[in-house]
Tab-separated table of C-alpha atoms and ligand atoms in Angstrom:
chain	number	residue	atom	x	y	z
T	1	UNK	CA	-0.177	0.369	-0.365
T	2	UNK	CA	1.040	3.375	-1.512
T	3	UNK	CA	1.426	6.759	1.462
T	4	UNK	CA	2.695	9.871	1.742
T	5	UNK	CA	5.330	11.132	4.561
T	6	UNK	CA	5.625	13.908	5.586
T	7	UNK	CA	8.039	15.574	7.682
T	8	UNK	CA	6.141	19.181	8.770
T	9	UNK	CA	7.473	22.392	9.292
T	10	UNK	CA	8.794	23.313	6.596
T	11	UNK	CA	8.260	26.873	4.955
T	12	UNK	CA	7.542	26.369	0.973
T	13	UNK	CA	10.123	29.022	-1.777
T	14	UNK	CA	10.829	28.444	-5.659
T	15	UNK	CA	8.339	28.146	-8.417
T	16	UNK	CA	6.034	25.573	-9.508
T	17	UNK	CA	4.562	25.266	-12.950
T	18	UNK	CA	0.640	24.173	-12.930
T	19	UNK	CA	-0.703	21.947	-15.268
T	20	UNK	CA	-3.400	21.322	-17.066
T	21	UNK	CA	-6.967	21.845	-15.961
T	22	UNK	CA	-7.678	18.255	-15.172
T	23	UNK	CA	-11.774	19.490	-15.204
T	24	UNK	CA	-11.562	20.636	-19.241
T	25	UNK	CA	-9.683	17.327	-19.770
T	26	UNK	CA	-12.220	15.310	-18.998
T	27	UNK	CA	-14.720	17.199	-21.013
T	28	UNK	CA	-12.775	18.220	-24.037
T	29	UNK	CA	-11.776	13.764	-24.530
T	30	UNK	CA	-14.955	12.789	-25.007
T	31	UNK	CA	-15.890	15.557	-26.757
T	32	UNK	CA	-12.893	14.369	-29.325
T	33	UNK	CA	-15.947	10.928	-30.086
T	34	UNK	CA	-18.067	13.693	-32.348
T	35	UNK	CA	-15.354	14.919	-34.387
T	36	UNK	CA	-14.229	13.994	-37.992
T	37	UNK	CA	-10.895	14.036	-38.057
T	38	UNK	CA	-7.776	13.918	-35.441
T	39	UNK	CA	-7.492	16.422	-32.791
T	40	UNK	CA	-3.906	17.192	-31.156
T	41	UNK	CA	-4.908	18.084	-27.425
T	42	UNK	CA	-1.841	19.946	-25.865
T	43	UNK	CA	-1.572	20.775	-22.712
T	44	UNK	CA	-3.142	17.704	-21.002
T	45	UNK	CA	-2.469	16.568	-17.668
T	46	UNK	CA	-0.869	13.204	-16.968
T	47	UNK	CA	-3.630	12.484	-14.251
T	48	UNK	CA	-5.691	9.520	-13.671
T	49	UNK	CA	-8.520	10.143	-14.630
T	50	UNK	CA	-6.933	11.594	-17.766
T	51	UNK	CA	-5.624	8.424	-18.337
T	52	UNK	CA	-8.999	6.065	-17.738
T	53	UNK	CA	-11.248	8.430	-19.909
T	54	UNK	CA	-8.594	8.282	-22.819
T	55	UNK	CA	-8.306	4.552	-22.520
T	56	UNK	CA	-12.609	4.809	-22.260
T	57	UNK	CA	-11.894	6.221	-26.077
T	58	UNK	CA	-9.810	3.667	-26.855
T	59	UNK	CA	-12.203	1.203	-26.114
T	60	UNK	CA	-14.828	2.857	-27.677
T	61	UNK	CA	-12.561	2.170	-30.885
T	62	UNK	CA	-10.879	5.487	-31.347
T	63	UNK	CA	-7.195	5.843	-32.042
T	64	UNK	CA	-5.597	7.240	-29.141
T	65	UNK	CA	-1.789	7.847	-28.727
T	66	UNK	CA	0.602	10.260	-26.719
T	67	UNK	CA	2.688	12.751	-28.544
T	68	UNK	CA	4.516	13.770	-25.352
T	69	UNK	CA	3.367	13.386	-22.288
T	70	UNK	CA	1.471	16.245	-21.980
T	71	UNK	CA	0.697	15.723	-25.856
T	72	UNK	CA	-2.584	13.608	-26.748
T	73	UNK	CA	-3.658	12.985	-30.276
T	74	UNK	CA	-6.801	11.022	-30.430
T	75	UNK	CA	-9.078	9.635	-34.169
T	76	UNK	CA	-12.305	9.035	-33.411
T	77	UNK	CA	-13.647	9.106	-37.092
T	78	UNK	CA	-14.108	5.491	-36.515
T	79	UNK	CA	-15.455	5.016	-33.885
T	80	UNK	CA	-19.306	2.450	-34.656
T	81	UNK	CA	-20.260	1.961	-30.300
T	82	UNK	CA	-22.221	3.685	-28.396
T	83	UNK	CA	-21.789	1.534	-25.904
T	84	UNK	CA	-20.177	2.453	-22.751
T	85	UNK	CA	-21.149	0.377	-19.951
T	86	UNK	CA	-17.571	-1.418	-18.673
T	87	UNK	CA	-15.886	-0.925	-14.916
T	88	UNK	CA	-14.156	1.706	-15.819
T	89	UNK	CA	-16.752	4.019	-16.740
T	90	UNK	CA	-18.021	3.905	-13.122
T	91	UNK	CA	-14.572	5.130	-11.676
T	92	UNK	CA	-14.304	8.777	-12.740
T	93	UNK	CA	-17.558	10.912	-12.441
T	94	UNK	CA	-17.043	13.142	-15.475
T	95	UNK	CA	-17.391	9.947	-17.933
T	96	UNK	CA	-21.594	10.866	-18.184
T	97	UNK	CA	-19.994	13.249	-20.577
T	98	UNK	CA	-19.937	10.528	-23.162
T	99	UNK	CA	-23.978	10.491	-22.471
T	100	UNK	CA	-23.814	13.468	-24.478
T	101	UNK	CA	-20.823	13.196	-26.903
T	102	UNK	CA	-22.159	10.318	-28.162
T	103	UNK	CA	-26.126	11.701	-28.319
T	104	UNK	CA	-24.393	13.960	-30.226
T	105	UNK	CA	-22.660	12.228	-31.951
T	106	UNK	CA	-24.846	8.949	-32.808
T	107	UNK	CA	-27.861	10.200	-31.261
T	108	UNK	CA	-27.757	7.276	-29.042
T	109	UNK	CA	-25.469	6.536	-26.014
T	110	UNK	CA	-25.676	3.924	-23.151
T	111	UNK	CA	-23.597	4.582	-20.646
T	112	UNK	CA	-23.327	3.147	-17.121
T	113	UNK	CA	-23.449	6.140	-14.067
T	114	UNK	CA	-20.654	7.347	-12.464
T	115	UNK	CA	-19.122	6.902	-9.535
T	116	UNK	CA	-16.372	9.795	-8.019
T	117	UNK	CA	-15.994	11.662	-4.978
T	118	UNK	CA	-18.662	11.173	-2.708
T	119	UNK	CA	-20.191	14.342	-1.808
T	120	UNK	CA	-23.771	13.241	-0.410
T	121	UNK	CA	-26.013	12.842	-3.723
T	122	UNK	CA	-24.956	13.138	-6.804
T	123	UNK	CA	-28.266	13.844	-9.347
T	124	UNK	CA	-27.688	14.454	-12.790
T	125	UNK	CA	-31.956	15.228	-13.017
T	126	UNK	CA	-30.583	18.287	-15.035
T	127	UNK	CA	-28.065	17.023	-17.753
T	128	UNK	CA	-31.291	14.140	-18.133
T	129	UNK	CA	-33.852	17.228	-18.412
T	130	UNK	CA	-31.087	18.784	-21.178
T	131	UNK	CA	-30.736	15.419	-23.163
T	132	UNK	CA	-34.880	15.043	-23.451
T	133	UNK	CA	-35.275	18.411	-24.318
T	134	UNK	CA	-33.178	18.403	-27.623
T	135	UNK	CA	-35.634	15.621	-27.637
T	136	UNK	CA	-33.995	12.103	-26.469
T	137	UNK	CA	-35.520	9.519	-24.158
T	138	UNK	CA	-33.632	8.130	-21.541
T	139	UNK	CA	-34.510	5.495	-19.843
T	140	UNK	CA	-32.413	4.032	-16.066
T	141	UNK	CA	-32.298	0.974	-15.928
T	142	UNK	CA	-30.432	-0.037	-12.559
T	143	UNK	CA	-27.506	1.866	-13.284
T	144	UNK	CA	-27.110	1.872	-16.612
T	145	UNK	CA	-28.515	5.453	-18.806
T	146	UNK	CA	-30.279	4.786	-22.491
T	147	UNK	CA	-30.443	8.076	-24.569
T	148	UNK	CA	-31.663	7.565	-27.990
T	149	UNK	CA	-33.386	9.971	-30.425
T	150	UNK	CA	-34.699	7.940	-33.954
T	151	UNK	CA	-32.994	10.674	-35.746
T	152	UNK	CA	-30.537	14.531	-34.523
T	153	UNK	CA	-30.976	15.679	-31.589
T	154	UNK	CA	-33.553	19.173	-31.974
T	155	UNK	CA	-32.648	23.016	-30.780
T	156	UNK	CA	-34.561	24.299	-28.417
T	157	UNK	CA	-33.879	26.527	-25.142
T	158	UNK	CA	-33.165	25.587	-21.378
T	159	UNK	CA	-33.728	26.747	-18.225
T	160	UNK	CA	-31.031	24.928	-15.609
T	161	UNK	CA	-32.746	25.069	-12.304
T	162	UNK	CA	-29.633	24.655	-10.469
T	163	UNK	CA	-25.963	26.431	-11.727
T	164	UNK	CA	-24.199	23.042	-12.287
T	165	UNK	CA	-20.707	22.425	-14.897
T	166	UNK	CA	-21.439	18.904	-15.799
T	167	UNK	CA	-25.884	19.801	-16.956
T	168	UNK	CA	-24.013	22.978	-18.699
T	169	UNK	CA	-21.450	20.684	-20.284
T	170	UNK	CA	-23.817	17.860	-21.400
T	171	UNK	CA	-26.002	19.938	-22.592
T	172	UNK	CA	-23.546	21.650	-24.596
T	173	UNK	CA	-22.278	18.562	-26.050
T	174	UNK	CA	-25.452	17.271	-27.128
T	175	UNK	CA	-26.600	20.305	-28.919
T	176	UNK	CA	-23.457	21.403	-30.457
T	177	UNK	CA	-24.196	19.102	-33.382
T	178	UNK	CA	-28.546	19.383	-33.169
T	179	UNK	CA	-30.883	20.890	-35.979
T	180	UNK	CA	-31.200	24.262	-35.137
T	181	UNK	CA	-29.571	26.770	-32.005
T	182	UNK	CA	-30.211	25.926	-29.092
T	183	UNK	CA	-30.599	28.668	-25.799
T	184	UNK	CA	-28.952	27.100	-22.625
T	185	UNK	CA	-29.632	30.043	-19.609
T	186	UNK	CA	-28.487	29.865	-16.008
T	187	UNK	CA	-25.360	28.248	-16.773
T	188	UNK	CA	-21.923	27.410	-14.939
T	189	UNK	CA	-19.692	29.957	-15.407
T	190	UNK	CA	-16.968	27.889	-15.125
T	191	UNK	CA	-13.226	28.290	-17.028
T	192	UNK	CA	-13.022	24.849	-18.027
T	193	UNK	CA	-16.837	25.556	-19.319
T	194	UNK	CA	-15.278	27.934	-21.558
T	195	UNK	CA	-12.400	26.133	-22.361
T	196	UNK	CA	-15.084	23.172	-23.406
T	197	UNK	CA	-16.506	26.037	-25.416
T	198	UNK	CA	-13.297	27.108	-26.853
T	199	UNK	CA	-12.150	23.984	-28.204
T	200	UNK	CA	-15.738	22.960	-29.865
T	201	UNK	CA	-15.637	26.149	-32.106
T	202	UNK	CA	-11.913	25.739	-32.897
T	203	UNK	CA	-13.267	22.416	-34.281
T	204	UNK	CA	-15.946	24.153	-36.792
T	205	UNK	CA	-18.881	24.385	-33.486
T	206	UNK	CA	-20.672	27.204	-33.171
T	207	UNK	CA	-21.188	28.460	-29.151
T	208	UNK	CA	-21.150	30.908	-28.089
T	209	UNK	CA	-21.393	32.869	-24.818
T	210	UNK	CA	-19.685	30.274	-22.796
T	211	UNK	CA	-18.365	32.242	-19.563
T	212	UNK	CA	-21.719	34.519	-19.387
T	213	UNK	CA	-24.955	32.748	-17.946
T	214	UNK	CA	-26.805	31.538	-21.204
T	215	UNK	CA	-25.097	29.227	-23.916
T	216	UNK	CA	-26.079	30.093	-27.478
T	217	UNK	CA	-25.849	26.918	-29.877
T	218	UNK	CA	-25.527	26.825	-33.765
T	219	UNK	CA	-25.675	23.370	-34.406
T	220	UNK	CA	-23.570	22.067	-36.976
T	221	UNK	CA	-23.551	19.002	-39.144
T	222	UNK	CA	-19.967	18.478	-38.654
T	223	UNK	CA	-16.877	18.870	-36.294
T	224	UNK	CA	-13.136	19.274	-38.148
T	225	UNK	CA	-10.456	18.078	-36.376
T	226	UNK	CA	-7.384	20.670	-35.197
T	227	UNK	CA	-5.242	21.468	-33.005
T	228	UNK	CA	-6.497	22.648	-29.306
T	229	UNK	CA	-3.931	24.056	-25.689
T	230	UNK	CA	-5.953	22.908	-22.529
T	231	UNK	CA	-6.752	26.009	-19.568
T	232	UNK	CA	-4.244	25.629	-16.710
T	233	UNK	CA	-5.497	24.192	-13.826
T	234	UNK	CA	-7.770	26.270	-12.080
T	235	UNK	CA	-7.308	24.601	-8.846
T	236	UNK	CA	-4.007	22.832	-9.023
T	237	UNK	CA	-3.027	26.210	-8.934
T	238	UNK	CA	-5.205	27.160	-5.459
T	239	UNK	CA	-4.035	24.332	-3.782
T	240	UNK	CA	0.159	25.648	-4.422
T	241	UNK	CA	-0.556	28.747	-3.350
T	242	UNK	CA	-2.706	27.772	0.427
T	243	UNK	CA	0.456	25.461	0.909
T	244	UNK	CA	2.315	28.937	0.457
T	245	UNK	CA	0.400	31.115	1.935
T	246	UNK	CA	-0.002	28.083	5.282
T	247	UNK	CA	3.522	26.895	4.860
T	248	UNK	CA	5.193	30.632	4.724
T	249	UNK	CA	7.626	30.891	2.137
T	250	UNK	CA	7.334	32.586	-1.144
T	251	UNK	CA	6.344	30.592	-3.983
T	252	UNK	CA	6.057	31.799	-7.399
T	253	UNK	CA	2.376	30.079	-8.777
T	254	UNK	CA	3.309	29.419	-13.071
T	255	UNK	CA	1.850	28.862	-16.092
T	256	UNK	CA	-1.951	29.878	-14.916
T	257	UNK	CA	-4.717	32.480	-15.827
T	258	UNK	CA	-4.122	34.882	-12.580
T	259	UNK	CA	-8.064	36.153	-13.053
T	260	UNK	CA	-9.259	32.630	-12.210
T	261	UNK	CA	-8.174	32.707	-9.202
T	262	UNK	CA	-9.324	36.047	-8.062
T	263	UNK	CA	-11.936	34.687	-5.768
T	264	UNK	CA	-9.094	32.999	-3.630
T	265	UNK	CA	-6.200	35.869	-4.183
T	266	UNK	CA	-8.239	38.036	-2.648
T	267	UNK	CA	-9.183	35.986	0.394
T	268	UNK	CA	-5.086	35.088	0.950
T	269	UNK	CA	-4.522	38.643	0.946
T	270	UNK	CA	-7.835	39.071	3.352
T	271	UNK	CA	-5.946	36.917	5.420
T	272	UNK	CA	-2.489	38.334	5.821
T	273	UNK	CA	-0.184	36.452	2.733
T	274	UNK	CA	0.903	39.565	0.075
T	275	UNK	CA	-0.657	38.080	-3.319
T	276	UNK	CA	0.661	39.295	-6.551
T	277	UNK	CA	-0.074	38.810	-10.020
T	278	UNK	CA	1.565	38.959	-13.469
T	279	UNK	CA	0.937	38.390	-16.440
T	280	UNK	CA	0.702	34.166	-16.157
T	281	UNK	CA	1.968	33.629	-13.100
T	282	UNK	CA	1.447	34.522	-8.554
T	283	UNK	CA	3.138	34.986	-6.102
T	284	UNK	CA	2.294	34.117	-2.965
T	285	UNK	CA	4.302	36.057	-0.023
T	286	UNK	CA	4.081	34.532	3.481
T	287	UNK	CA	5.121	34.290	7.436
T	288	UNK	CA	2.814	31.988	8.397
T	289	UNK	CA	1.227	34.302	10.911
T	290	UNK	CA	-2.336	34.189	8.771
T	291	UNK	CA	-5.557	35.881	10.620
T	292	UNK	CA	-9.058	33.867	9.627
T	293	UNK	CA	-11.231	35.218	7.670
T	294	UNK	CA	-14.924	33.930	6.323
T	295	UNK	CA	-15.310	31.921	2.852
T	296	UNK	CA	-18.832	30.612	1.561
T	297	UNK	CA	-18.557	28.811	-1.349
T	298	UNK	CA	-19.743	29.653	-4.559
T	299	UNK	CA	-20.086	28.894	-9.100
T	300	UNK	CA	-17.284	30.353	-10.172
T	301	UNK	CA	-16.288	33.228	-10.257
T	302	UNK	CA	-17.004	32.405	-6.060
T	303	UNK	CA	-15.104	31.011	-3.632
T	304	UNK	CA	-15.292	27.282	-5.647
T	305	UNK	CA	-15.516	24.726	-3.273
T	306	UNK	CA	-12.696	22.020	-4.713
T	307	UNK	CA	-10.780	24.782	-2.890
T	308	UNK	CA	-13.033	24.503	0.766
T	309	UNK	CA	-10.816	21.238	1.881
T	310	UNK	CA	-7.206	23.582	1.269
T	311	UNK	CA	-8.344	26.648	2.999
T	312	UNK	CA	-10.160	25.284	5.882
T	313	UNK	CA	-6.144	23.659	6.334
T	314	UNK	CA	-4.837	27.074	5.734
T	315	UNK	CA	-7.649	28.509	8.786
T	316	UNK	CA	-7.184	25.632	10.915
T	317	UNK	CA	-3.733	26.965	12.008
T	318	UNK	CA	-4.208	30.789	11.534
T	319	UNK	CA	-5.304	33.403	14.175
T	320	UNK	CA	-9.379	33.442	14.920
T	321	UNK	CA	-12.505	32.201	14.221
T	322	UNK	CA	-13.391	31.523	10.764
T	323	UNK	CA	-16.368	29.766	8.944
T	324	UNK	CA	-16.414	28.256	6.363
T	325	UNK	CA	-19.920	27.979	4.680
T	326	UNK	CA	-20.352	24.943	1.971
T	327	UNK	CA	-22.784	26.247	-1.079
T	328	UNK	CA	-22.593	23.798	-3.880
T	329	UNK	CA	-22.050	20.410	-2.132
T	330	UNK	CA	-24.336	19.296	0.028
T	331	UNK	CA	-21.731	16.876	2.240
T	332	UNK	CA	-18.497	18.498	1.825
T	333	UNK	CA	-16.520	18.324	4.896
T	334	UNK	CA	-15.717	14.900	5.873
T	335	UNK	CA	-12.332	14.698	5.337
T	336	UNK	CA	-12.490	17.469	8.577
T	337	UNK	CA	-12.814	13.786	10.973
T	338	UNK	CA	-9.096	13.444	9.816
T	339	UNK	CA	-8.121	17.485	10.397
T	340	UNK	CA	-9.697	16.843	14.177
T	341	UNK	CA	-6.687	13.905	14.483
T	342	UNK	CA	-3.911	16.181	13.855
T	343	UNK	CA	-6.065	18.831	16.446
T	344	UNK	CA	-7.482	21.199	14.430
T	345	UNK	CA	-10.599	22.118	16.062
T	346	UNK	CA	-13.376	22.641	14.028
T	347	UNK	CA	-17.594	22.020	14.828
T	348	UNK	CA	-19.488	21.362	11.648
T	349	UNK	CA	-23.036	22.924	11.921
T	350	UNK	CA	-25.423	21.696	8.804
T	351	UNK	CA	-23.364	22.994	5.672
T	352	UNK	CA	-20.846	25.360	7.990
T	353	UNK	CA	-17.489	24.488	9.224
T	354	UNK	CA	-16.703	26.741	12.068
T	355	UNK	CA	-13.557	26.503	12.842
T	356	UNK	CA	-11.482	27.808	15.675
T	357	UNK	CA	-7.774	28.557	15.064
T	358	UNK	CA	-4.965	25.846	16.934
T	359	UNK	CA	-0.833	27.618	17.550
T	360	UNK	CA	0.208	24.292	15.668
T	361	UNK	CA	-1.322	21.231	13.940
T	362	UNK	CA	0.404	17.575	14.730
T	363	UNK	CA	1.352	14.576	13.023
T	364	UNK	CA	-1.082	12.179	12.243
T	365	UNK	CA	-2.060	9.189	10.394
T	366	UNK	CA	-4.885	9.509	7.912
T	367	UNK	CA	-7.423	9.190	5.314
T	368	UNK	CA	-7.863	10.946	1.817
T	369	UNK	CA	-10.856	10.515	1.636
T	370	UNK	CA	-11.485	12.123	-1.494
T	371	UNK	CA	-9.004	14.514	-4.474
T	372	UNK	CA	-9.117	17.083	-3.039
T	373	UNK	CA	-9.353	15.632	1.370
T	374	UNK	CA	-6.092	14.875	-0.087
T	375	UNK	CA	-4.388	17.902	-1.616
T	376	UNK	CA	-6.239	19.327	2.062
T	377	UNK	CA	-4.178	16.632	4.306
T	378	UNK	CA	-0.545	17.261	2.417
T	379	UNK	CA	-0.613	21.174	3.153
T	380	UNK	CA	-1.943	19.885	6.433
T	381	UNK	CA	1.324	17.629	6.909
T	382	UNK	CA	3.752	20.146	6.212
T	383	UNK	CA	2.187	22.988	9.013
T	384	UNK	CA	2.300	20.467	11.210
T	385	UNK	CA	4.418	19.495	13.969
T	386	UNK	CA	6.013	16.235	13.599
T	387	UNK	CA	5.066	13.401	11.180
T	388	UNK	CA	2.719	12.972	9.062
T	389	UNK	CA	1.112	9.402	6.566
T	390	UNK	CA	-1.399	9.787	3.871
T	391	UNK	CA	-2.976	6.620	2.923
T	392	UNK	CA	-5.561	6.713	0.042
T	393	UNK	CA	-3.224	7.787	-2.645
T	394	UNK	CA	-5.364	6.886	-5.066
T	395	UNK	CA	-7.157	9.836	-5.173
T	396	UNK	CA	-5.198	12.030	-5.365
T	397	UNK	CA	-3.431	10.420	-8.554
T	398	UNK	CA	-6.847	11.277	-10.096
T	399	UNK	CA	-6.135	14.341	-10.577
T	400	UNK	CA	-2.852	15.736	-9.284
T	401	UNK	CA	0.161	15.569	-11.169
T	402	UNK	CA	3.329	14.667	-10.072
T	403	UNK	CA	2.305	16.440	-6.308
T	404	UNK	CA	4.636	14.974	-4.061
T	405	UNK	CA	8.106	16.033	-6.765
T	406	UNK	CA	5.823	19.575	-7.219
T	407	UNK	CA	6.067	20.010	-2.846
T	408	UNK	CA	9.377	18.595	-2.653
T	409	UNK	CA	10.494	20.889	-5.424
T	410	UNK	CA	9.797	23.829	-3.037
T	411	UNK	CA	11.251	22.182	0.067
T	412	UNK	CA	8.148	20.136	1.760
T	413	UNK	CA	10.163	17.336	3.337
T	414	UNK	CA	7.299	14.633	1.065
T	415	UNK	CA	8.585	11.320	0.142
T	416	UNK	CA	5.876	7.855	-1.315
T	417	UNK	CA	6.938	5.069	0.418
T	418	UNK	CA	5.007	1.386	-0.702
T	419	UNK	CA	4.840	-0.970	2.257
Y	1	EPU	N1	-26.741	19.186	-9.536
Y	1	EPU	C1	-28.128	19.098	-9.391
Y	1	EPU	N2	-28.495	18.651	-10.173
Y	1	EPU	C2	-27.913	17.498	-11.782
Y	1	EPU	C3	-26.703	17.766	-11.975
Y	1	EPU	C4	-25.947	19.493	-10.172
Y	1	EPU	O1	-28.837	18.840	-8.258
Y	1	EPU	O2	-28.368	17.353	-12.970
Y	1	EPU	C5	-26.153	19.937	-8.634
Y	1	EPU	C6	-25.219	19.027	-7.031
Y	1	EPU	O3	-25.633	18.057	-6.338
Y	1	EPU	C7	-24.710	20.510	-6.917
Y	1	EPU	C8	-23.969	21.450	-7.761
Y	1	EPU	O4	-25.766	20.779	-7.967
Y	1	EPU	O5	-25.039	20.450	-5.913
Y	1	EPU	C9	-23.257	21.504	-8.457
Y	1	EPU	O6	-23.181	20.605	-9.158
Y	1	EPU	P1	-22.338	20.480	-10.356
Y	1	EPU	O7	-23.319	19.139	-11.273
Y	1	EPU	O8	-21.686	21.924	-11.046
Y	1	EPU	O9	-20.871	19.167	-10.537
Y	1	EPU	P2	-19.918	18.029	-11.130
Y	1	EPU	O10	-20.326	19.202	-12.197
Y	1	EPU	O11	-20.655	17.013	-11.155
Y	1	EPU	C10	-18.259	19.425	-11.366
Y	1	EPU	C11	-17.047	18.910	-11.251
Y	1	EPU	C12	-16.222	19.496	-9.523
Y	1	EPU	C13	-16.532	20.057	-8.544
Y	1	EPU	C14	-18.502	20.645	-9.364
Y	1	EPU	C15	-18.830	22.005	-8.758
Y	1	EPU	C16	-16.134	18.075	-12.959
Y	1	EPU	C17	-15.196	16.671	-13.882
Y	1	EPU	N3	-16.257	17.710	-11.513
Y	1	EPU	O12	-18.401	18.360	-10.755
Y	1	EPU	O13	-15.126	18.480	-9.021
Y	1	EPU	O14	-16.892	20.479	-7.202
Y	1	EPU	O15	-18.017	21.155	-10.922
Y	1	EPU	O16	-17.625	22.822	-9.271
Y	1	EPU	O17	-15.885	19.100	-13.025
Y	1	EPU	C18	-12.941	18.217	-8.490
Y	1	EPU	O18	-12.211	17.948	-9.549
Y	1	EPU	O19	-12.717	17.816	-7.151
Y	1	EPU	C19	-14.510	17.988	-8.038
Y	1	EPU	C20	-15.103	17.516	-7.617
């Protein structure tokens, strides 16, 4: 069993280069299923979720080849299979994008329901509502979704009842090759939604308005091949910014879009770190003596829920009281039991964490309960006194490329051990 061993108490110094965005990659790779021709995708993060989704495309009949460590070539022209029910499909949340992409291409899709991180209930009613509005019939047989239409999907007007990244992306995919112009309102505005729209447009689609509340998609008959470079990962960047602020030190987080980090930069500054923006990097300087702040997670441009556990960790060793409200997921505080084993003083009341900052966290053996929980425990290990062991690394490996190598290059004492 692999574990991360972290000896705490080091400051972080130096430069760290951020990889391509996981949540853009896991949408763009399935989108290639709709393309007639060869797609070369650059700045692809080499992480488990990407390897799995690329493998699923390969199983469906696409030709998938890594040209370099971060460049993927996919030719899905000859794919003639719209059934993805393998166990691999269950292993990751984003495999539900196969539904939108296969529906777009074949107006038929049979896909097993997805797994991924467990934050309580993760409904897909808004995805289904969108497919049905585009005139597909949708049936769920145990854990398999069967969506189909006799003919090409038909454009429509969709109003999403909740702001959902997944439903926005799936509706966009399915509408791309539908007949007529689809309007989707109350959509998610996350950077990866915009990145998928840019990818689709590069391949000949007509998607307008991504990044605003309303997206308009004029359906086209065909998408063509091309080359596209994925945006940097907002959440990986944020994880390193928080680690630098919490541990103290001076870190330049490179290859990012600073505007994507605005809500986090503001909170780190409020808590006492010095955050300086450059064209494609952000410097975080801190003496590690931060003060408590209140945070509420929200869809973009609000504070990202995917940085909530890392921020709670920072606040658990900051001066005074903080309140962190989870505004996206019904249940995303499972990792707090682990932080408490390290000495954090946190009380959960409904969807709020009330944190009384302690002088020092203490090393302990803890479990990564999900991807971002794993990242937060690594930060906790770095700022704690003594040695921390993190178990269940599979979660971290799903979404962070060379995580411990990047932390080590900044001076953290982190090693992966296999026992
Ligand atoms: N929701 C519904 N009905 C739906 C879909 C969503 O009620 O049909 C609700 C959810 O229950 C939740 C809210 O809407 O309360 C937002 O969910 P969303 O659909 O936006 O989440 P998602 O698409 O399943 C993506 C990311 C998550 C990230 C959320 C929120 C991917 C692959 N996953 O999930 O990322 O937390 O958006 O930003 O893009 C991560 O990377 O660690 C991660 C979990």
